[in-house]
Amino acid sequence: MNTRPLHAVLLPPRAGAGRVLDMLAAALDGTGPAILPLDPALPRARLDEIIAAFAPSAIIKKDGTELPAAAGAGGRPDVGVGEDVAVVLATSGSTGLPKGAELTAAALVASARAALTRLGASPGERWLCGLPLHHISGLGILVRSLLAGTEPVLRDRIDAGAVAGAVPDGADDAGRCSYVSLVPTQLRRLLDAGAPVGRFRAILLGGAAIPPGMLAEAAAAGATIVTTYGMTETCGGCVYDARPLDGVQVMAGPDGRLRIAGDVLFARYRLAPELTEAALRDGWFVTSDLGEVGADGSVVVRGRADDVIISGGEKVVAGEVEQVLRTWDRVRDAIVVGTPDPDWGECVTALIVPANGTPPPGLDDVRAFVRDRLPRYAAPRAVLTVGALPMLSSGKPDRQQIRDIAVQHLAGQE
């Protein structure tokens, strides 16, 4: 029965995040409504679309006042969620309406408990959070903090100053943070700034591909890095350092897609039974990621199934080409997308951020570098040099914007 009310929460500034922690605690223990955290910086039209699609019964404004959802949802009547659902999160995406993953209190708690156990975290240890609370990466820190009996330190930006303040130089400093979750872009900036990353007990690193050499560089700086893999539908990271958390099972299906089972899975997509049926099969969540699971249970992620490029009848996994390019000392970062091509169907196109102090690599050099490491058909047929890659608020590359940039660039060359 969908009888529990769902309240959309326009997240307040970081200074008011304690209120969000209280609402989350009430959502988890059943004393309050389920919550739908939303980014108030979204355009009003986009917010209205999400509210209309997810049908909350009320909207909590940034100042804490409450409005009936009809004020922002075009009058659509609300539909409650199941009594076990604590949070609805919009899955990240750059185009189209996101899906609303319904996360139960049991799944969120199971995820947080398994993560704390794997890390060997003790009660009272604090977390530093600089990730969006409307994404599972940030919300998960709040859940782990509640289980640890602490209040996280929230910052709008994780820079060297924020790290130095959160982990002061001294073993007995009161209120110090033991853990932090970062995306690779954040860690890159901290390493470049000489931040004292080695003072954390552990740094969870995920959300995007990790450039080659970054882990070694972080280790040289004294940091303990734990790589994570997961998504909203698994309540965040469910594989740490290539090993599933306790209670999580991972297998590769016949189509090459990774499948995940366990107590951390979402219940369903909000008001989208057809999407739920396609994603949840016999207790397994079918991800959009291609990968393998070794005989020892280790998980290797190759790339996203929807980022497979069909060029000349051959399948090119964009993530594999990206990983190869990122090993090149002339490349700081790279994203590979498919762009329309009348002859090949799709053209393997690389957007490259050159390494500091090196000339941008040309097309011939890029093709030669990739051909030495992957099949010839995987070598990019077009290369665009950029100063930086567009990113989503979650810290992941904005692939749709990147693809649009590539298409426009190639069209301008015709």
Coordinates of C-alpha atoms in Angstrom, one line a residue:
M1 CA 0.0 0.0 0.0
N2 CA 1.4 3.4 -1.0
T3 CA 0.2 5.3 2.1
R4 CA 3.3 7.0 3.3
P5 CA 3.5 10.7 2.3
L6 CA 6.4 11.9 0.2
H7 CA 7.8 15.4 0.7
A8 CA 10.0 17.1 -1.8
V9 CA 12.8 18.9 0.0
L10 CA 14.5 21.9 -1.7
L11 CA 17.8 21.5 0.0
P12 CA 18.9 24.5 2.1
P13 CA 22.5 26.0 2.1
R14 CA 25.1 24.0 3.9
A15 CA 24.5 26.0 7.1
G16 CA 21.0 24.6 7.3
A17 CA 21.9 21.0 6.5
G18 CA 21.3 19.9 10.1
R19 CA 17.6 20.2 9.2
V20 CA 18.1 17.7 6.3
L21 CA 19.8 15.3 8.7
D22 CA 16.8 15.5 11.0
M23 CA 14.4 14.9 8.2
L24 CA 16.4 12.0 7.0
A25 CA 16.6 10.5 10.5
A26 CA 12.8 10.7 10.7
A27 CA 12.4 9.2 7.3
L28 CA 14.6 6.3 8.3
D29 CA 12.9 5.5 11.6
G30 CA 9.4 6.0 10.3
T31 CA 8.4 9.0 12.4
G32 CA 8.4 11.4 9.4
P33 CA 7.5 11.3 5.8
A34 CA 9.7 9.9 3.0
I35 CA 11.8 12.6 1.4
L36 CA 12.7 13.6 -2.1
P37 CA 15.8 15.8 -1.9
L38 CA 16.1 18.2 -4.8
D39 CA 18.7 20.7 -6.0
P40 CA 17.2 24.2 -5.6
A41 CA 19.6 25.5 -8.2
L42 CA 17.8 23.6 -10.9
P43 CA 15.8 25.8 -13.3
R44 CA 12.2 26.3 -12.2
A45 CA 10.9 24.5 -15.2
R46 CA 13.1 21.5 -14.5
L47 CA 12.0 21.4 -10.9
D48 CA 8.4 21.5 -11.9
E49 CA 8.9 18.6 -14.3
I50 CA 10.5 16.4 -11.6
I51 CA 7.8 17.3 -9.0
A52 CA 5.1 16.6 -11.5
A53 CA 6.6 13.2 -12.4
F54 CA 7.3 12.1 -8.9
A55 CA 4.1 13.5 -7.3
P56 CA 5.1 14.4 -3.8
S57 CA 2.4 15.6 -1.4
A58 CA 4.3 18.6 -0.2
I59 CA 7.3 20.8 -1.0
I60 CA 9.6 21.9 1.8
K61 CA 11.2 25.2 0.7
K62 CA 14.8 26.2 1.5
D63 CA 13.6 28.3 4.5
G64 CA 11.7 25.3 5.9
T65 CA 8.2 26.5 5.0
E66 CA 5.9 23.9 3.5
L67 CA 3.8 24.3 0.3
P68 CA 1.3 21.8 -1.2
A69 CA 2.9 20.0 -4.1
A70 CA 0.1 21.2 -6.4
A71 CA 1.7 24.6 -6.3
G72 CA 4.7 23.3 -8.2
A73 CA 3.3 20.2 -9.9
G74 CA 0.5 21.6 -12.0
G75 CA -2.2 20.3 -9.8
R76 CA -1.3 16.6 -10.2
P77 CA -2.7 14.6 -7.2
D78 CA -0.1 13.1 -5.0
V79 CA 0.5 9.3 -4.7
G80 CA 2.2 8.0 -1.6
V81 CA 5.0 5.6 -1.3
G82 CA 5.3 2.3 0.4
E83 CA 5.6 2.3 4.2
D84 CA 9.2 0.9 3.9
V85 CA 10.4 3.7 1.5
A86 CA 12.5 6.4 3.2
V87 CA 14.0 8.3 0.3
V88 CA 13.3 8.9 -3.4
L89 CA 16.3 10.0 -5.4
A90 CA 16.4 11.3 -9.0
T91 CA 19.0 9.3 -10.9
S92 CA 21.6 11.5 -12.4
G93 CA 21.4 12.2 -16.1
S94 CA 22.1 15.0 -18.5
T95 CA 19.0 14.7 -20.7
G96 CA 15.5 13.5 -20.4
L97 CA 13.5 13.2 -17.1
P98 CA 15.5 11.2 -14.5
K99 CA 14.1 8.1 -12.9
G100 CA 13.1 8.2 -9.3
A101 CA 14.7 5.4 -7.3
E102 CA 12.7 4.4 -4.2
L103 CA 15.1 3.5 -1.5
T104 CA 13.9 1.7 1.6
A105 CA 15.1 2.5 5.1
A106 CA 16.4 -1.1 5.3
A107 CA 18.4 -0.8 2.1
L108 CA 20.0 2.5 3.1
V109 CA 20.9 1.2 6.6
A110 CA 22.3 -2.1 5.1
S111 CA 24.5 -0.1 2.7
A112 CA 25.8 2.2 5.4
R113 CA 26.4 -0.6 7.9
A114 CA 28.3 -2.7 5.3
A115 CA 30.4 0.3 4.3
L116 CA 31.3 1.2 7.9
T117 CA 32.1 -2.5 8.6
R118 CA 34.4 -2.8 5.5
L119 CA 36.2 0.4 6.5
G120 CA 36.6 -0.7 10.1
A121 CA 35.0 2.5 11.2
S122 CA 34.4 3.1 14.9
P123 CA 31.3 4.8 16.5
G124 CA 31.8 8.5 16.7
E125 CA 34.1 8.9 13.7
R126 CA 33.1 11.8 11.5
W127 CA 32.7 12.3 7.8
L128 CA 33.6 15.3 5.7
C129 CA 31.0 15.9 2.9
G130 CA 31.4 18.0 -0.1
L131 CA 29.2 16.0 -2.4
P132 CA 25.6 17.0 -3.4
L133 CA 23.0 15.8 -0.9
H134 CA 20.5 15.2 -3.7
H135 CA 22.8 12.5 -5.0
I136 CA 23.3 9.2 -3.3
S137 CA 27.0 10.0 -2.9
G138 CA 26.2 12.8 -0.5
L139 CA 23.1 11.4 1.1
G140 CA 25.0 8.2 1.8
I141 CA 27.4 10.1 4.0
L142 CA 24.4 11.4 6.0
V143 CA 23.1 7.9 6.6
R144 CA 26.6 6.6 7.6
S145 CA 26.9 9.5 10.0
L146 CA 23.6 8.7 11.6
L147 CA 24.6 5.1 12.2
A148 CA 28.0 6.3 13.6
G149 CA 26.2 8.7 16.0
T150 CA 27.9 11.8 14.6
E151 CA 27.1 14.9 12.6
P152 CA 29.0 15.2 9.3
V153 CA 31.0 18.3 8.4
L154 CA 29.5 19.7 5.2
R155 CA 31.4 22.1 2.9
D156 CA 30.3 23.6 -0.4
R157 CA 33.8 23.0 -1.8
I158 CA 36.4 20.5 -0.8
D159 CA 39.7 22.3 -1.1
A160 CA 43.0 22.3 0.7
G161 CA 41.7 24.6 3.4
A162 CA 38.6 22.5 4.0
V163 CA 40.7 19.4 4.4
A164 CA 43.2 21.1 6.7
G165 CA 40.3 22.3 8.9
A166 CA 38.5 18.9 8.9
V167 CA 41.6 16.9 9.7
P168 CA 43.9 19.2 11.8
D169 CA 47.4 18.1 12.5
G170 CA 47.1 16.3 15.8
A171 CA 45.9 12.8 16.8
D172 CA 43.6 14.1 19.6
D173 CA 42.0 17.0 17.8
A174 CA 38.3 17.0 18.8
G175 CA 35.8 16.9 16.0
R176 CA 38.3 15.8 13.4
C177 CA 37.0 13.9 10.3
S178 CA 38.2 10.4 9.7
Y179 CA 36.6 9.8 6.3
V180 CA 35.7 11.6 3.2
S181 CA 34.0 10.6 -0.1
L182 CA 35.5 12.2 -3.3
V183 CA 35.1 12.0 -7.0
P184 CA 38.4 11.9 -9.0
T185 CA 38.2 15.6 -10.0
Q186 CA 38.1 16.6 -6.4
L187 CA 41.0 14.4 -5.5
R188 CA 43.0 15.7 -8.5
R189 CA 42.6 19.3 -7.2
L190 CA 43.5 18.3 -3.7
L191 CA 46.7 16.6 -4.8
D192 CA 47.7 19.5 -7.0
A193 CA 47.2 21.9 -4.0
G194 CA 49.2 19.7 -1.7
A195 CA 46.3 19.1 0.7
P196 CA 47.0 16.9 3.7
V197 CA 45.0 14.0 2.3
G198 CA 47.0 11.5 4.3
R199 CA 45.4 12.6 7.6
F200 CA 42.1 10.8 6.7
R201 CA 41.8 7.2 7.8
A202 CA 40.4 6.5 4.4
I203 CA 39.1 8.3 1.3
L204 CA 36.3 6.7 -0.7
L205 CA 36.9 7.4 -4.4
G206 CA 34.3 6.8 -7.1
G207 CA 31.6 8.3 -9.3
A208 CA 33.8 8.4 -12.4
A209 CA 36.7 6.7 -14.0
I210 CA 39.9 7.1 -12.1
P211 CA 42.8 8.3 -14.2
P212 CA 45.9 6.0 -14.3
G213 CA 48.6 7.1 -11.9
M214 CA 46.2 8.9 -9.6
L215 CA 46.1 6.1 -7.0
A216 CA 49.9 5.9 -6.9
E217 CA 50.1 9.6 -6.6
A218 CA 47.6 9.7 -3.7
A219 CA 49.5 6.8 -2.0
A220 CA 52.7 8.8 -2.3
A221 CA 50.9 11.6 -0.5
G222 CA 50.1 9.3 2.3
A223 CA 46.4 8.8 1.4
T224 CA 44.5 5.5 2.0
I225 CA 42.2 5.2 -1.0
V226 CA 39.3 2.9 -1.3
T227 CA 37.8 2.7 -4.8
T228 CA 34.1 2.3 -5.0
Y229 CA 31.5 1.2 -7.6
G230 CA 27.8 1.6 -7.3
M231 CA 24.8 3.7 -8.2
T232 CA 21.7 5.2 -6.9
E233 CA 19.8 1.9 -7.3
T234 CA 22.3 0.2 -5.0
C235 CA 22.3 2.9 -2.3
G236 CA 25.7 4.1 -3.5
G237 CA 29.0 2.2 -3.5
C238 CA 28.4 -1.6 -3.1
V239 CA 31.8 -2.7 -4.4
Y240 CA 34.9 -1.5 -2.5
D241 CA 38.4 -2.1 -4.1
A242 CA 36.8 -4.5 -6.6
R243 CA 35.2 -6.6 -3.8
P244 CA 31.4 -6.6 -3.2
L245 CA 30.4 -5.5 0.3
D246 CA 29.1 -8.1 2.7
G247 CA 25.6 -9.1 1.6
V248 CA 26.1 -8.0 -2.0
Q249 CA 26.4 -10.3 -4.9
V250 CA 27.6 -9.3 -8.4
M251 CA 27.6 -11.4 -11.6
A252 CA 28.0 -10.7 -15.3
G253 CA 25.0 -11.7 -17.5
P254 CA 25.2 -13.3 -20.9
D255 CA 24.9 -9.8 -22.5
G256 CA 28.0 -8.7 -20.6
R257 CA 26.1 -6.4 -18.2
L258 CA 26.8 -6.5 -14.5
R259 CA 23.9 -7.6 -12.3
I260 CA 23.7 -6.9 -8.6
A261 CA 21.7 -8.5 -5.8
G262 CA 21.5 -8.0 -2.1
D263 CA 19.9 -6.0 0.7
V264 CA 21.1 -2.7 -0.7
L265 CA 18.9 -2.7 -3.8
F266 CA 16.2 -0.1 -4.5
A267 CA 12.6 -1.1 -4.3
R268 CA 11.3 0.3 -7.6
Y269 CA 11.3 3.3 -9.8
R270 CA 8.7 5.9 -8.8
L271 CA 5.5 5.6 -10.7
A272 CA 7.3 3.7 -13.5
P273 CA 6.4 -0.1 -13.3
E274 CA 7.6 -0.7 -16.8
L275 CA 11.1 0.7 -16.0
T276 CA 11.2 -1.3 -12.8
E277 CA 10.3 -4.5 -14.6
A278 CA 13.1 -4.0 -17.1
A279 CA 15.7 -3.2 -14.4
L280 CA 14.8 -5.8 -11.7
R281 CA 14.8 -9.4 -12.8
D282 CA 14.4 -12.3 -10.4
G283 CA 15.9 -10.3 -7.6
W284 CA 18.8 -8.9 -9.6
F285 CA 19.3 -5.3 -10.7
V286 CA 20.5 -5.2 -14.3
T287 CA 23.0 -2.3 -14.5
S288 CA 24.0 -0.4 -17.6
D289 CA 27.6 -1.3 -17.1
L290 CA 29.7 -3.9 -18.9
G291 CA 32.1 -5.9 -16.8
E292 CA 33.4 -9.2 -15.6
V293 CA 33.6 -11.0 -12.3
G294 CA 36.7 -13.1 -11.7
A295 CA 36.8 -16.5 -10.1
D296 CA 38.0 -14.9 -6.9
G297 CA 34.9 -12.6 -6.9
S298 CA 36.7 -9.5 -8.0
V299 CA 34.7 -7.1 -10.2
V300 CA 36.0 -5.3 -13.2
V301 CA 34.0 -2.6 -14.9
R302 CA 34.7 -2.1 -18.6
G303 CA 32.3 0.7 -19.4
R304 CA 28.7 1.6 -19.9
A305 CA 26.6 -0.5 -22.3
D306 CA 24.9 2.6 -23.6
D307 CA 28.4 4.0 -24.4
V308 CA 29.2 1.3 -26.9
I309 CA 29.9 2.8 -30.2
I310 CA 29.0 0.9 -33.4
S311 CA 31.5 2.0 -36.0
G312 CA 31.8 0.1 -39.3
G313 CA 29.8 -2.8 -37.8
E314 CA 32.4 -3.2 -34.9
K315 CA 31.5 -2.6 -31.3
V316 CA 33.8 -0.1 -29.5
V317 CA 33.5 0.2 -25.7
A318 CA 34.1 4.0 -25.1
G319 CA 35.4 3.4 -21.6
E320 CA 38.2 1.1 -22.8
V321 CA 39.4 3.7 -25.3
E322 CA 39.3 6.4 -22.5
Q323 CA 41.3 4.2 -20.1
V324 CA 44.0 3.7 -22.8
L325 CA 44.2 7.4 -23.6
R326 CA 44.4 8.3 -19.9
T327 CA 47.6 6.2 -19.6
W328 CA 49.3 8.5 -22.1
D329 CA 51.6 11.1 -20.5
R330 CA 50.4 13.7 -23.1
V331 CA 46.8 13.3 -21.9
R332 CA 45.4 14.7 -18.6
D333 CA 41.8 13.5 -19.3
A334 CA 39.8 12.1 -22.1
I335 CA 36.2 11.2 -23.0
V336 CA 35.2 9.1 -26.1
V337 CA 31.8 9.4 -27.7
G338 CA 30.1 8.3 -30.9
T339 CA 29.1 10.9 -33.4
P340 CA 27.0 10.4 -36.6
D341 CA 29.0 9.4 -39.6
P342 CA 27.5 8.6 -43.1
D343 CA 30.0 6.0 -43.9
W344 CA 30.8 4.3 -40.5
G345 CA 27.4 4.8 -38.8
E346 CA 29.2 6.3 -35.8
C347 CA 32.6 7.9 -35.7
V348 CA 34.8 7.2 -32.6
T349 CA 35.5 10.7 -31.4
A350 CA 37.9 11.6 -28.6
L351 CA 37.8 14.8 -26.6
I352 CA 41.2 15.3 -25.0
V353 CA 42.4 17.6 -22.2
P354 CA 46.2 17.8 -22.9
A355 CA 48.6 17.2 -20.0
N356 CA 50.1 20.4 -18.6
G357 CA 53.1 21.6 -20.5
T358 CA 52.7 19.3 -23.5
P359 CA 51.5 20.1 -27.0
P360 CA 48.0 18.7 -27.9
P361 CA 48.3 15.3 -29.6
G362 CA 47.2 15.2 -33.2
L363 CA 44.8 12.7 -34.7
D364 CA 47.6 10.6 -36.2
D365 CA 49.4 10.3 -32.9
V366 CA 46.2 9.5 -31.1
R367 CA 45.3 6.8 -33.6
A368 CA 48.7 5.3 -33.4
F369 CA 48.7 5.2 -29.6
V370 CA 45.3 3.5 -29.4
R371 CA 46.1 1.1 -32.2
D372 CA 49.1 -0.2 -30.3
R373 CA 46.9 -1.2 -27.4
L374 CA 43.4 -2.0 -28.8
P375 CA 42.0 -3.3 -32.1
R376 CA 42.4 -0.9 -35.0
Y377 CA 38.7 -0.2 -35.3
A378 CA 38.8 1.3 -31.7
A379 CA 41.2 4.1 -32.7
P380 CA 39.4 7.5 -32.8
R381 CA 38.7 8.9 -36.2
A382 CA 38.2 12.4 -34.9
V383 CA 40.0 14.3 -32.0
L384 CA 39.0 17.5 -30.3
T385 CA 41.2 19.3 -27.8
V386 CA 39.5 21.0 -24.9
G387 CA 40.7 22.9 -21.8
A388 CA 38.3 21.0 -19.5
L389 CA 35.5 18.5 -19.8
P390 CA 31.9 19.5 -18.8
M391 CA 30.9 17.9 -15.6
L392 CA 27.6 17.1 -13.9
S393 CA 27.0 18.2 -10.3
S394 CA 27.6 14.5 -9.3
G395 CA 31.2 14.8 -10.5
K396 CA 30.6 12.6 -13.6
P397 CA 31.4 13.8 -17.1
D398 CA 28.3 15.3 -18.8
R399 CA 28.4 13.0 -21.8
Q400 CA 25.4 14.5 -23.5
Q401 CA 27.0 18.0 -23.5
I402 CA 30.3 16.4 -24.5
R403 CA 28.6 14.7 -27.4
D404 CA 26.9 17.9 -28.5
I405 CA 30.2 19.7 -28.4
A406 CA 31.8 17.0 -30.6
V407 CA 28.9 17.0 -33.1
Q408 CA 29.0 20.8 -33.4
H409 CA 32.8 20.8 -33.9
L410 CA 32.7 18.2 -36.6
A411 CA 29.8 19.9 -38.3
G412 CA 31.8 23.1 -38.4
Q413 CA 34.6 21.2 -40.2
E414 CA 32.4 20.1 -43.1

